[in-house]
PDB file of C-alpha atoms in Angstrom:
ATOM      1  CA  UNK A 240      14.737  82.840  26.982  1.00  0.00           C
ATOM      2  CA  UNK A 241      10.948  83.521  27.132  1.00  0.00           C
ATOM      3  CA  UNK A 242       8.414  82.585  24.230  1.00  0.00           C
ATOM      4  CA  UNK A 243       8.870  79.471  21.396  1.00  0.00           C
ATOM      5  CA  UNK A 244      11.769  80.388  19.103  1.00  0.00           C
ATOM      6  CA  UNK A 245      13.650  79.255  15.591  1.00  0.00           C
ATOM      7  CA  UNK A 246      17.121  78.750  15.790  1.00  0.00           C
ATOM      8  CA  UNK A 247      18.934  79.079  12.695  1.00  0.00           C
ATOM      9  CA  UNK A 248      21.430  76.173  12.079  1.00  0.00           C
ATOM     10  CA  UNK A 249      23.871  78.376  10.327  1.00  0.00           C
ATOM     11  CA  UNK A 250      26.269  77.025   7.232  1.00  0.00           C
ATOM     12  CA  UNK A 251      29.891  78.040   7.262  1.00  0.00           C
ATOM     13  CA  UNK A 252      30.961  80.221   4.049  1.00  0.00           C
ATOM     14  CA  UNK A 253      33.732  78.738   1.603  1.00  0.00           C
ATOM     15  CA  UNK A 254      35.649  80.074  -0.647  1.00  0.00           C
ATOM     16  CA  UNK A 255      35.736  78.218  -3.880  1.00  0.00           C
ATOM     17  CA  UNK A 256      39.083  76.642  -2.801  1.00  0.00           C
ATOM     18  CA  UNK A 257      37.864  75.501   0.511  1.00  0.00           C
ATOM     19  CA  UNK A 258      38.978  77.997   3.346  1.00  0.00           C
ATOM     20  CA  UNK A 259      36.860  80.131   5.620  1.00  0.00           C
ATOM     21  CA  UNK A 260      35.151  83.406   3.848  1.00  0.00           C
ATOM     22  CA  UNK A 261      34.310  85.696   6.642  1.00  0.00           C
ATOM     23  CA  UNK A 262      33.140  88.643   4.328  1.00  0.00           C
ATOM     24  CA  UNK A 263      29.650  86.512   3.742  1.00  0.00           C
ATOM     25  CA  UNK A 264      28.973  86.322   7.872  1.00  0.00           C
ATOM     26  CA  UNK A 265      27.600  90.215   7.927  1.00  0.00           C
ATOM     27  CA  UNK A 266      25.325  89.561   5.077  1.00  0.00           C
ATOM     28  CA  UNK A 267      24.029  86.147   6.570  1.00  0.00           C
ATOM     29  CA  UNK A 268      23.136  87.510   9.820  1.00  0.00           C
ATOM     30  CA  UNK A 269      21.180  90.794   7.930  1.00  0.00           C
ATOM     31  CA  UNK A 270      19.582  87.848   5.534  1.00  0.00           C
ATOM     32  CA  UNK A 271      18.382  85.941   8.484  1.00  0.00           C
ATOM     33  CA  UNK A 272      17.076  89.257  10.533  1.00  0.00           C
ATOM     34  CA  UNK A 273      15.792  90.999   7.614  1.00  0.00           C
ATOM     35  CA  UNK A 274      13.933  88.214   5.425  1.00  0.00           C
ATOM     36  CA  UNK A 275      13.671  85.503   8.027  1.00  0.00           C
ATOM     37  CA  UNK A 276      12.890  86.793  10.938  1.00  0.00           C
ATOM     38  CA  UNK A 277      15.606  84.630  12.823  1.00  0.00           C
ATOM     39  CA  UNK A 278      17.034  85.946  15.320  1.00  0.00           C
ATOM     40  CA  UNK A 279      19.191  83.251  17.323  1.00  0.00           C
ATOM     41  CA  UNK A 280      21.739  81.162  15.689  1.00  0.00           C
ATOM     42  CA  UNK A 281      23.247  77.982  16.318  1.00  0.00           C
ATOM     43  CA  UNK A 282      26.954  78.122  14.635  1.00  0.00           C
ATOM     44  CA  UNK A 283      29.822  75.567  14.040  1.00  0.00           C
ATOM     45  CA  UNK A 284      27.205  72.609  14.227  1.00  0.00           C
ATOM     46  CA  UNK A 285      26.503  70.091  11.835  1.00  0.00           C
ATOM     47  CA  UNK A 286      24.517  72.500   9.472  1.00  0.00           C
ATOM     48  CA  UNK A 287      28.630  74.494   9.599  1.00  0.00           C
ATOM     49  CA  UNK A 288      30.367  71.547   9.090  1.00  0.00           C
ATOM     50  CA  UNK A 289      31.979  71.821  12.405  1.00  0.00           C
ATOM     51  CA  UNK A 290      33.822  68.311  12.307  1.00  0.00           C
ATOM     52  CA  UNK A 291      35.570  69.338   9.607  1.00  0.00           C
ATOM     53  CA  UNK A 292      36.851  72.076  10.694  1.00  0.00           C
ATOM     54  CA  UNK A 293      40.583  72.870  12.824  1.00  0.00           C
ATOM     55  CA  UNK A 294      40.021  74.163  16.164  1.00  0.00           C
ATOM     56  CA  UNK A 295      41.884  77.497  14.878  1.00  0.00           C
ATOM     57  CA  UNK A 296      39.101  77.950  12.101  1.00  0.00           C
ATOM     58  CA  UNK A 297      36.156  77.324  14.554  1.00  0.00           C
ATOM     59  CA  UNK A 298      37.227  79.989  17.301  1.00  0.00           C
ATOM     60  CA  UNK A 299      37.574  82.452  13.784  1.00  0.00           C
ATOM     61  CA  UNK A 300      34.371  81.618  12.569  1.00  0.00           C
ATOM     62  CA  UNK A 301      32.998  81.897  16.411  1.00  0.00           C
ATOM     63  CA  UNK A 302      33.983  85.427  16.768  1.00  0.00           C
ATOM     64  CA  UNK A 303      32.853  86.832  13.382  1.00  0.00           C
ATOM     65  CA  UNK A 304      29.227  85.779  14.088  1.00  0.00           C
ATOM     66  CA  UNK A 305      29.419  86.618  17.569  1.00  0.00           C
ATOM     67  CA  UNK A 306      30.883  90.267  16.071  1.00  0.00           C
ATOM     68  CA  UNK A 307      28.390  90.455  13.609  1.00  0.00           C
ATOM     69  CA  UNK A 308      25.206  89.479  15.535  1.00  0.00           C
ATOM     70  CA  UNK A 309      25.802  91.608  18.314  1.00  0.00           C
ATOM     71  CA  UNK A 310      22.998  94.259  18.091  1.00  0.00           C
ATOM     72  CA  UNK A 311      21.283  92.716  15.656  1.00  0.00           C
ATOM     73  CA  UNK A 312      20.592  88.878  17.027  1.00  0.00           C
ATOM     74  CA  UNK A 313      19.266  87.896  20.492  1.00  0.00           C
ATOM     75  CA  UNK A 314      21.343  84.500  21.286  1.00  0.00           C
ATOM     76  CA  UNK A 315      24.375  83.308  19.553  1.00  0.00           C
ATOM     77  CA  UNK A 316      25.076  79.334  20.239  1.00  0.00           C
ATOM     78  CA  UNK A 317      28.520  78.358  19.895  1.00  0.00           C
ATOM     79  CA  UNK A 318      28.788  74.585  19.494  1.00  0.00           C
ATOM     80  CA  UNK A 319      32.059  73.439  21.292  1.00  0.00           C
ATOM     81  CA  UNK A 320      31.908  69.477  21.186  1.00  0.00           C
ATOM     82  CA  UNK A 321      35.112  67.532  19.566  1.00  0.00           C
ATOM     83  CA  UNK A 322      36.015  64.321  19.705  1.00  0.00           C
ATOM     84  CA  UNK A 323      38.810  65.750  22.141  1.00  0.00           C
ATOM     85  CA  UNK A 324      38.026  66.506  25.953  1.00  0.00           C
ATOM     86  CA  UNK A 325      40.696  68.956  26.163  1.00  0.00           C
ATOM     87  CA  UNK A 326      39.557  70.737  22.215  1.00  0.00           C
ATOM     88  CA  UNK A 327      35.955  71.137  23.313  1.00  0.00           C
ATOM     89  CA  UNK A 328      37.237  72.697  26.926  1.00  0.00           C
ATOM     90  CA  UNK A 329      39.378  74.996  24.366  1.00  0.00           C
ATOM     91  CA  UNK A 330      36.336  76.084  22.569  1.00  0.00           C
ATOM     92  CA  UNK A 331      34.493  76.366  25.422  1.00  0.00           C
ATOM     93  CA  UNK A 332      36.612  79.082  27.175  1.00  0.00           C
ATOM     94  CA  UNK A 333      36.982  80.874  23.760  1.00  0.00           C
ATOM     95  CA  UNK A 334      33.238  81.495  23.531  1.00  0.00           C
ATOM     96  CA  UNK A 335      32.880  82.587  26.876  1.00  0.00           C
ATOM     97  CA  UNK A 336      35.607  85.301  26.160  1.00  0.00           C
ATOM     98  CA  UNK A 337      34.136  86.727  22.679  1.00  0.00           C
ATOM     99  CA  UNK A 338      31.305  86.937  24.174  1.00  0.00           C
ATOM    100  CA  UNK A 339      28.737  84.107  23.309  1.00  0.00           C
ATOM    101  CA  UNK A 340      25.461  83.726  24.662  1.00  0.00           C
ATOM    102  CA  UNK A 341      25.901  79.974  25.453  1.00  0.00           C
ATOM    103  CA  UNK A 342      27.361  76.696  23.936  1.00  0.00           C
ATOM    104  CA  UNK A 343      26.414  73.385  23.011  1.00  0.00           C
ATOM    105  CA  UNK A 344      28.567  70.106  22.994  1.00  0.00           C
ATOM    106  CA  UNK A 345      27.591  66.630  21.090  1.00  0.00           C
ATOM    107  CA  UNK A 346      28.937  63.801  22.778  1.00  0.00           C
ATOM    108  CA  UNK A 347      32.195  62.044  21.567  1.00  0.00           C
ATOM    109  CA  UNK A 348      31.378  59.567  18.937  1.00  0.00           C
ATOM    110  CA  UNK A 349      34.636  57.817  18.387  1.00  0.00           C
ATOM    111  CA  UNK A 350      35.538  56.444  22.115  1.00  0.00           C
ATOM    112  CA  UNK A 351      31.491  56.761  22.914  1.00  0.00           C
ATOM    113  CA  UNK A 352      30.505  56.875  26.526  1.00  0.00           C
ATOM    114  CA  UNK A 353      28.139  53.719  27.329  1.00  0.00           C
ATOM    115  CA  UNK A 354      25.886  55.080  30.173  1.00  0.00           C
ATOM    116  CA  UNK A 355      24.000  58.131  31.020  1.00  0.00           C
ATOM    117  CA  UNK A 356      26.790  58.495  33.910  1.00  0.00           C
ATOM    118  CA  UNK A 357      29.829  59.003  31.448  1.00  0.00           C
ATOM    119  CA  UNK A 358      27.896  61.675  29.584  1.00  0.00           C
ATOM    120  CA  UNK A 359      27.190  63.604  32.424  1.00  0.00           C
ATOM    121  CA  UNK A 360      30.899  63.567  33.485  1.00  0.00           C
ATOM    122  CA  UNK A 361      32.048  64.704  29.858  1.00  0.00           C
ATOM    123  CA  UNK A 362      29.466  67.540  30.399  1.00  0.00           C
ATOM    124  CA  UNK A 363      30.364  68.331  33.944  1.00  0.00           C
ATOM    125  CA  UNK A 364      34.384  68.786  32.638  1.00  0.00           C
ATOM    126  CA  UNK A 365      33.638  71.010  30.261  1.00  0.00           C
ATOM    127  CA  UNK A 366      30.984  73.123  32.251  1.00  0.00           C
ATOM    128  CA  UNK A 367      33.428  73.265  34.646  1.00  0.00           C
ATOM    129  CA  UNK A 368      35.977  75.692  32.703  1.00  0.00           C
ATOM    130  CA  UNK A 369      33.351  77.947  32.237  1.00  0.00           C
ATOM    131  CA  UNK A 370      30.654  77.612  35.049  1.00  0.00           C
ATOM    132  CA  UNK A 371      28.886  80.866  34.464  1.00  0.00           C
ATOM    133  CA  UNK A 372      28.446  79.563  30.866  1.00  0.00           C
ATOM    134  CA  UNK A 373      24.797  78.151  29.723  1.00  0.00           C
ATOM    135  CA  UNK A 374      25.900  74.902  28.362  1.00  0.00           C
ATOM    136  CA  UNK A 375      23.516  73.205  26.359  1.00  0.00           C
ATOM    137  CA  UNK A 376      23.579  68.907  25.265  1.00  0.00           C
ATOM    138  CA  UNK A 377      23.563  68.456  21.504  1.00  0.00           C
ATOM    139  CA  UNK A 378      21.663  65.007  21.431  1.00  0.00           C
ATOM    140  CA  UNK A 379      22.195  63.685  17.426  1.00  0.00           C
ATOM    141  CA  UNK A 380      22.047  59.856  17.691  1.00  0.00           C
ATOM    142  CA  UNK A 381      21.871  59.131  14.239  1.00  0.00           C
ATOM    143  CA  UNK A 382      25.326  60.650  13.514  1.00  0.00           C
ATOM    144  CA  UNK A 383      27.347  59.674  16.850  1.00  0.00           C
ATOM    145  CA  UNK A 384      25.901  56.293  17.004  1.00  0.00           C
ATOM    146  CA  UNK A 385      25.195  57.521  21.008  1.00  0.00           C
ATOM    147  CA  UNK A 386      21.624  57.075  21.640  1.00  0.00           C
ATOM    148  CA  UNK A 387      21.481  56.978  25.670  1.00  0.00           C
ATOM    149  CA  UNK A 388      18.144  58.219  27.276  1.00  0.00           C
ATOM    150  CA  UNK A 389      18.157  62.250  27.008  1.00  0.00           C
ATOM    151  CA  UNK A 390      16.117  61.716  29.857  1.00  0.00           C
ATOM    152  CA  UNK A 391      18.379  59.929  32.162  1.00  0.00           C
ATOM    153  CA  UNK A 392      20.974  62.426  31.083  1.00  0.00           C
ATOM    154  CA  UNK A 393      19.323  65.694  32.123  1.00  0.00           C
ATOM    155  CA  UNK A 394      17.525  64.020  35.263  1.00  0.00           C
ATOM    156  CA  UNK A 395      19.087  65.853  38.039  1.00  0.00           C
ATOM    157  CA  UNK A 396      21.849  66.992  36.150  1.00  0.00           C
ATOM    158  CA  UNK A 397      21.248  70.692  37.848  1.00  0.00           C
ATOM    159  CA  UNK A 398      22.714  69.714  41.093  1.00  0.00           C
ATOM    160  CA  UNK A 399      25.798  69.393  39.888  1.00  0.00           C
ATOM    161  CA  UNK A 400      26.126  71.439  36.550  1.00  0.00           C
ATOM    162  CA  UNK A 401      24.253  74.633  37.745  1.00  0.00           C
ATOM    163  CA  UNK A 402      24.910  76.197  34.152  1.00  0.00           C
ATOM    164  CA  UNK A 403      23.100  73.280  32.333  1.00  0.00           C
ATOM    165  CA  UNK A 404      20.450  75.407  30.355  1.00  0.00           C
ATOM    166  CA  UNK A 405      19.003  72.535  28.163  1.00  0.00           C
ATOM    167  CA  UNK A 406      19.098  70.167  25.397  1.00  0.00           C
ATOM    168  CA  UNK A 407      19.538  70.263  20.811  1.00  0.00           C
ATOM    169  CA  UNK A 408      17.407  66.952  20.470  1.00  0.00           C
ATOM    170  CA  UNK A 409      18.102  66.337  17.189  1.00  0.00           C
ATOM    171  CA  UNK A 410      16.460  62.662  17.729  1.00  0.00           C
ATOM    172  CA  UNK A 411      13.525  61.146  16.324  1.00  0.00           C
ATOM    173  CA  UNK A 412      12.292  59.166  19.566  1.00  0.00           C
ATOM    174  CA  UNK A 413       9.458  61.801  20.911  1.00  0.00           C
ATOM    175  CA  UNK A 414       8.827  59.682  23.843  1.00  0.00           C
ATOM    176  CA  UNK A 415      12.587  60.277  25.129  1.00  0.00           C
ATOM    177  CA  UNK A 416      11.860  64.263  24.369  1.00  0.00           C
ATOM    178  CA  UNK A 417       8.943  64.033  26.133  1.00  0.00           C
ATOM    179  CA  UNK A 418      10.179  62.480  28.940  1.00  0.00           C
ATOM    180  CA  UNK A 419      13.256  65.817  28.676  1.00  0.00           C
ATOM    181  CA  UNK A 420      10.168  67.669  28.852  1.00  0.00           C
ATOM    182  CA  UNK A 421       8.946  66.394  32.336  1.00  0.00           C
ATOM    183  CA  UNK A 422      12.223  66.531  34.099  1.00  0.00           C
ATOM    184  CA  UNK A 423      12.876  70.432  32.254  1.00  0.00           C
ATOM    185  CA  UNK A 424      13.347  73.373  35.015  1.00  0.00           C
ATOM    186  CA  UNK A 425      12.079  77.078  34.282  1.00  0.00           C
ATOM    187  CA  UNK A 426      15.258  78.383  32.985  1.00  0.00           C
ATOM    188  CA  UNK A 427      15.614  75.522  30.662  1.00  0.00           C
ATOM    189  CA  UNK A 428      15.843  75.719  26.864  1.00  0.00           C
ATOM    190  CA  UNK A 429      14.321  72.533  24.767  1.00  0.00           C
ATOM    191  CA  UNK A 430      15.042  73.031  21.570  1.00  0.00           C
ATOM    192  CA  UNK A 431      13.962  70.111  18.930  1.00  0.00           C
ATOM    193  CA  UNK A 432      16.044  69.423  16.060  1.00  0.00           C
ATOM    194  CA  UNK A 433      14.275  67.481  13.331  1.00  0.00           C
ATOM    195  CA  UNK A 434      12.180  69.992  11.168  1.00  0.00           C
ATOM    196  CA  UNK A 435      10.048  68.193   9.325  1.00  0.00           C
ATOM    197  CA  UNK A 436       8.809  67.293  13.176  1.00  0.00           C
ATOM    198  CA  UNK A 437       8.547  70.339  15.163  1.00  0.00           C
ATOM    199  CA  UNK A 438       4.685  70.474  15.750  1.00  0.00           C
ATOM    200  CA  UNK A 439       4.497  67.635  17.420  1.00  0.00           C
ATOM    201  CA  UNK A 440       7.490  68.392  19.497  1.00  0.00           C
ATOM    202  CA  UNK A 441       5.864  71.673  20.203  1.00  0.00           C
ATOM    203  CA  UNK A 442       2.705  69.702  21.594  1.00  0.00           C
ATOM    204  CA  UNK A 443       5.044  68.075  23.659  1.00  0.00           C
ATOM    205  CA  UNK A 444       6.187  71.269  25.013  1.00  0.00           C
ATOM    206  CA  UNK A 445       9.490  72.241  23.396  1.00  0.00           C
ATOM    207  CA  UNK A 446      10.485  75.561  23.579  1.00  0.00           C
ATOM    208  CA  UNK A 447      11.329  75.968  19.959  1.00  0.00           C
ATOM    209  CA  UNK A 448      13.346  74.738  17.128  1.00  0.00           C
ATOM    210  CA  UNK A 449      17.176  74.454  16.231  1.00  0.00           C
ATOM    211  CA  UNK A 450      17.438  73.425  12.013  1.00  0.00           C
ATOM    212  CA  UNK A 451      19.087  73.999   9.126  1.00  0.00           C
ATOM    213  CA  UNK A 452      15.913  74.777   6.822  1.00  0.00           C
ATOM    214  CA  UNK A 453      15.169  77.678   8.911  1.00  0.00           C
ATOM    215  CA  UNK A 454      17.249  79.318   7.352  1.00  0.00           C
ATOM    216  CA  UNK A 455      15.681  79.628   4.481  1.00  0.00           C
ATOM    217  CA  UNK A 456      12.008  78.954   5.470  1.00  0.00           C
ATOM    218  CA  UNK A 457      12.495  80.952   8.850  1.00  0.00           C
ATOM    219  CA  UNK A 458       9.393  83.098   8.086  1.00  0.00           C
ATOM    220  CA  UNK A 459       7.235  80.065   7.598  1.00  0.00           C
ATOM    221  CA  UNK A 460       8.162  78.551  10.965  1.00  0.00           C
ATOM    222  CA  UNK A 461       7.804  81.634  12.544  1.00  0.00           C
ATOM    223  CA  UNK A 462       3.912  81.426  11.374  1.00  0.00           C
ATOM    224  CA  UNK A 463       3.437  78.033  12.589  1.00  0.00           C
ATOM    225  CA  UNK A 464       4.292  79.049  16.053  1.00  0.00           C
ATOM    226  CA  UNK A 465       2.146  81.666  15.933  1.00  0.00           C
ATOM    227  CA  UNK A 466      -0.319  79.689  14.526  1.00  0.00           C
ATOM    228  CA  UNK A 467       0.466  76.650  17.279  1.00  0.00           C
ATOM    229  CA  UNK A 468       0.510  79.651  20.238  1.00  0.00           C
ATOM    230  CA  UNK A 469      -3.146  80.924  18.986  1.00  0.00           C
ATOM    231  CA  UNK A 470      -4.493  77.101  18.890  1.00  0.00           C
ATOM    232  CA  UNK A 471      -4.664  77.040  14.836  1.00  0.00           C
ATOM    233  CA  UNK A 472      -3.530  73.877  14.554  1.00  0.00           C
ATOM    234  CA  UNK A 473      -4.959  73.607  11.102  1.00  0.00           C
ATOM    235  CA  UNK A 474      -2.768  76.148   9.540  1.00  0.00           C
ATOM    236  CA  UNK A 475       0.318  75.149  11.539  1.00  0.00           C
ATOM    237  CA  UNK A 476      -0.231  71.896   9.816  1.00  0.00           C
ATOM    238  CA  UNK A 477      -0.366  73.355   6.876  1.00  0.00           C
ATOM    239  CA  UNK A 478       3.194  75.528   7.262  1.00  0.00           C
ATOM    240  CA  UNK A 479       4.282  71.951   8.644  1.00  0.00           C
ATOM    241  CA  UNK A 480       3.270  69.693   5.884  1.00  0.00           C
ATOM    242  CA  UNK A 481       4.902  72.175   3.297  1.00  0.00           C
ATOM    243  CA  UNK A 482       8.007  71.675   4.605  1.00  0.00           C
ATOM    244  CA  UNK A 483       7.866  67.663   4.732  1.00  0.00           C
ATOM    245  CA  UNK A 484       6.240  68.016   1.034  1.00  0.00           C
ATOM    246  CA  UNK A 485       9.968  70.000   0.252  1.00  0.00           C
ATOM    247  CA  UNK A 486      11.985  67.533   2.051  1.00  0.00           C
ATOM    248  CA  UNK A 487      10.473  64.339   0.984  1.00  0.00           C
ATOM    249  CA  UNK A 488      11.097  65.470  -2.914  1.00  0.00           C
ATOM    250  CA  UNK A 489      14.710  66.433  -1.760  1.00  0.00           C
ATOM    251  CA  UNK A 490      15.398  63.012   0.193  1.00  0.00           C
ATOM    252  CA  UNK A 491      14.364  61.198  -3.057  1.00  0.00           C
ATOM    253  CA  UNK A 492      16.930  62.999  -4.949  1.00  0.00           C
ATOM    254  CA  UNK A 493      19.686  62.453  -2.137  1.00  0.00           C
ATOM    255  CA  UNK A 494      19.378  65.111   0.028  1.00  0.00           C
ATOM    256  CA  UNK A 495      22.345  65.911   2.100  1.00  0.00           C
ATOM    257  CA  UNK A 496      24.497  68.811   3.173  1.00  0.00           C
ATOM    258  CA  UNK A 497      25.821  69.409   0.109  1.00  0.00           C
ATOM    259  CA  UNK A 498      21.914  69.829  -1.409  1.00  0.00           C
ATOM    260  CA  UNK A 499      21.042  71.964   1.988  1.00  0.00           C
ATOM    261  CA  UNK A 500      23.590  74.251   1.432  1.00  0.00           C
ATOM    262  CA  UNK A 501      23.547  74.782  -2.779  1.00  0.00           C
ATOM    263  CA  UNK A 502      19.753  75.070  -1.812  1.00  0.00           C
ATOM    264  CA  UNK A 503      20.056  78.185   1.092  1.00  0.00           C
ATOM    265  CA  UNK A 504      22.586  79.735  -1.504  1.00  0.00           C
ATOM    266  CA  UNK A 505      20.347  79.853  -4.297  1.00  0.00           C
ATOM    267  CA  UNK A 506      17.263  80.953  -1.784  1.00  0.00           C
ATOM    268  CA  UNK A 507      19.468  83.604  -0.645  1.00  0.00           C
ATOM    269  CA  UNK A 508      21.883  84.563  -3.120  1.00  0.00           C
ATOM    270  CA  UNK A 509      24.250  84.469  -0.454  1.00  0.00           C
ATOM    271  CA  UNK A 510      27.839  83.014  -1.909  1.00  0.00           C
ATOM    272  CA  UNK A 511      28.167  80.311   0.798  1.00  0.00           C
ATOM    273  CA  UNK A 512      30.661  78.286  -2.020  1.00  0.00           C
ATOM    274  CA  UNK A 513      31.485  73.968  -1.452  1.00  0.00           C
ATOM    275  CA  UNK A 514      30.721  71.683   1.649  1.00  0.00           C
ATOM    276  CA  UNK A 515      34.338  70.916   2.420  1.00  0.00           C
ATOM    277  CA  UNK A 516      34.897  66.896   1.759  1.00  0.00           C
ATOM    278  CA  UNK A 517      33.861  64.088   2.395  1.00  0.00           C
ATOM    279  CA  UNK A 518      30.872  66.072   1.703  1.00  0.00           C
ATOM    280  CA  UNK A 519      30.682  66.793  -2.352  1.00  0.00           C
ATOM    281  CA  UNK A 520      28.852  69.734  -4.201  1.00  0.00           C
ATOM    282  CA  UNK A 521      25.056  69.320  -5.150  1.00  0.00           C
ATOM    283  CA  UNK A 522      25.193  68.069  -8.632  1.00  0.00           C
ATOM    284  CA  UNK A 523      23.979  70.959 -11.017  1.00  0.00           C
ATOM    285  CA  UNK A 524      20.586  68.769 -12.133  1.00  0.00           C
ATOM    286  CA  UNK A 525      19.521  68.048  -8.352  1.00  0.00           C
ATOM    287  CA  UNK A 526      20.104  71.762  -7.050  1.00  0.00           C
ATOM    288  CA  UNK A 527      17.294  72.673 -10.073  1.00  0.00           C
ATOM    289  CA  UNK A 528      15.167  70.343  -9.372  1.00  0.00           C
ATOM    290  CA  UNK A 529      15.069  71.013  -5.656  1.00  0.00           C
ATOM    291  CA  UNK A 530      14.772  74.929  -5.919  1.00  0.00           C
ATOM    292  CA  UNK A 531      11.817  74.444  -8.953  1.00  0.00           C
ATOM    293  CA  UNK A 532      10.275  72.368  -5.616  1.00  0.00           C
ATOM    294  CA  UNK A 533      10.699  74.790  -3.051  1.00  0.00           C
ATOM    295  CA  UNK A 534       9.575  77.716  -4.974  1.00  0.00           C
ATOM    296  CA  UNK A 535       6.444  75.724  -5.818  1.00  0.00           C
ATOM    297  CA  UNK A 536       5.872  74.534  -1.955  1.00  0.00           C
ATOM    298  CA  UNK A 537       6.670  78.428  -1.123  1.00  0.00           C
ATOM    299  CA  UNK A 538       6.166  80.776  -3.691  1.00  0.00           C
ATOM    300  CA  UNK A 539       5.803  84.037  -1.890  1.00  0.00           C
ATOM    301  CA  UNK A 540       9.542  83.453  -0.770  1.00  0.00           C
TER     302      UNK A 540
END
């Protein structure tokens, strides 16, 4: 896709008891349009708790955004990656048929591959269902304990996976994104991952950013690029440093998903409900104190 874009990480809506809630994916995708400005999505990730989900629930969850963005949203990301070979070759084939733009896979994190080589192959099998499919690698080293060169990984790797469209690099190590950078082709998507860091990736030359917080400080973002595109560094800064002001206060107080997602429901009044466990509720006092801080970091939200 042309031109530096936000990718909303989106969060998957519970009922109090636990199970899916479709009914709130409509009114998330309006919410994100409407008073974000975001207008590609990145579903069943780590933001949607996609681990912790059955197979059966992800392809469900899948096809309601899909249904619901159509006409309204220009790219729908599907993220397909199991622990499972066969699971995320499952997934994969059910995006392509409802209709997703593309999909994403994280390597596997229990058996881990060990070499650049290995990761390509786990790629290549799964391209290989669906080879007209943009597939995209979901690089989060921090959570699969899988930290092989990005770099090494995409090197080449059009040859053999013509459908490879890019990289989530959802790492902290800007030389290895940089490097990503160098070897990138035209149609390529680099997307980085890590917020409270996108400016510099974007001097590095990503081609936008894939996070959680945008979906609930979308708008901002959205400025910064624009900002970053016209050479105003200074106020990109600015946008940037408000969001590392938010996060810092929220890391103190144990930010996690739990706190990410009591913090987009209050922000949006959207009924998102419990992270499913391990993952526990925000307690009551922290989900205060971090709202109080993000209306004072952004009060014209």
């Amino acid at each position: 896709m042309e031109g530096k874009r936000l990718v909303a990480a989106t969060f998957t809506p519970l009922t109090d008891e636990g199970e899916i809630n479709l009914s709130v994916i409509g009114p998330y995708v309006d919410y994100l349009t409407k008073k974000q400005g975001v207008k590609s999505i990145f579903v069943n990730g780590t933001t949607g708790e996609g681990m912790s989900l059955s197979v059966d629930e992800r392809k469900m969850l899948a096809r309601e955004w899909v249904e619901k963005a159509r006409g309204k949203m220009d790219e729908v990301i599907v993220h397909i990656g199991c622990v499972s070979l066969k699971e995320s070759q499952e997934l994969a084939r059910h995006a392509e048929e409802i209709g997703a733009d593309s999909i994403a896979l994280i390597t596997p994190f229990f058996y881990k591959p060990t070499t650049a080589d290995v990761l390509r192959k786990i790629l290549l099998q799964v391209a290989s269902v669906v080879p007209a499919m943009p597939i995209y690698y979901y690089h989060l080293p921090q959570v699969t304990g899988v930290n092989l060169s990005v770099a090494d990984i995409v090197e080449g790797i059009e040859e053999f996976i013509p459908s490879f469209s890019g990289v989530k690099f959802s790492g902290v190590d800007l030389m290895d994104f940089g490097q990503c950078v160098r070897h990138s082709k035209d149609n390529w998507s680099l997307l980085y991952g890590v917020d409270e860091q996108l400016l510099a990736a974007l001097a590095l030359g990503a081609d936008g950013g894939v996070g959680s917080t945008y979906n609930y400080v979308g708008g901002h973002f959205n400025q910064l690029i624009s900002a970053f595109n016209e050479g105003n560094l200074t106020q990109a800064r600015k946008i940037q440093f408000k969001l590392q002001e938010l996060l810092s206060h929220a890391i103190k107080l144990g930010f996690n998903l739990g706190v990410n997602k009591q913090l987009m429901t209050d922000v949006s009044g959207l009924r998102l409900g419990p992270p499913r466990l391990p993952v526990t509720p925000c307690p009551q006092s922290v989900a205060k104190s971090v709202l109080q801080k993000y209306q004072s970091v952004f009060p014209e939200c």
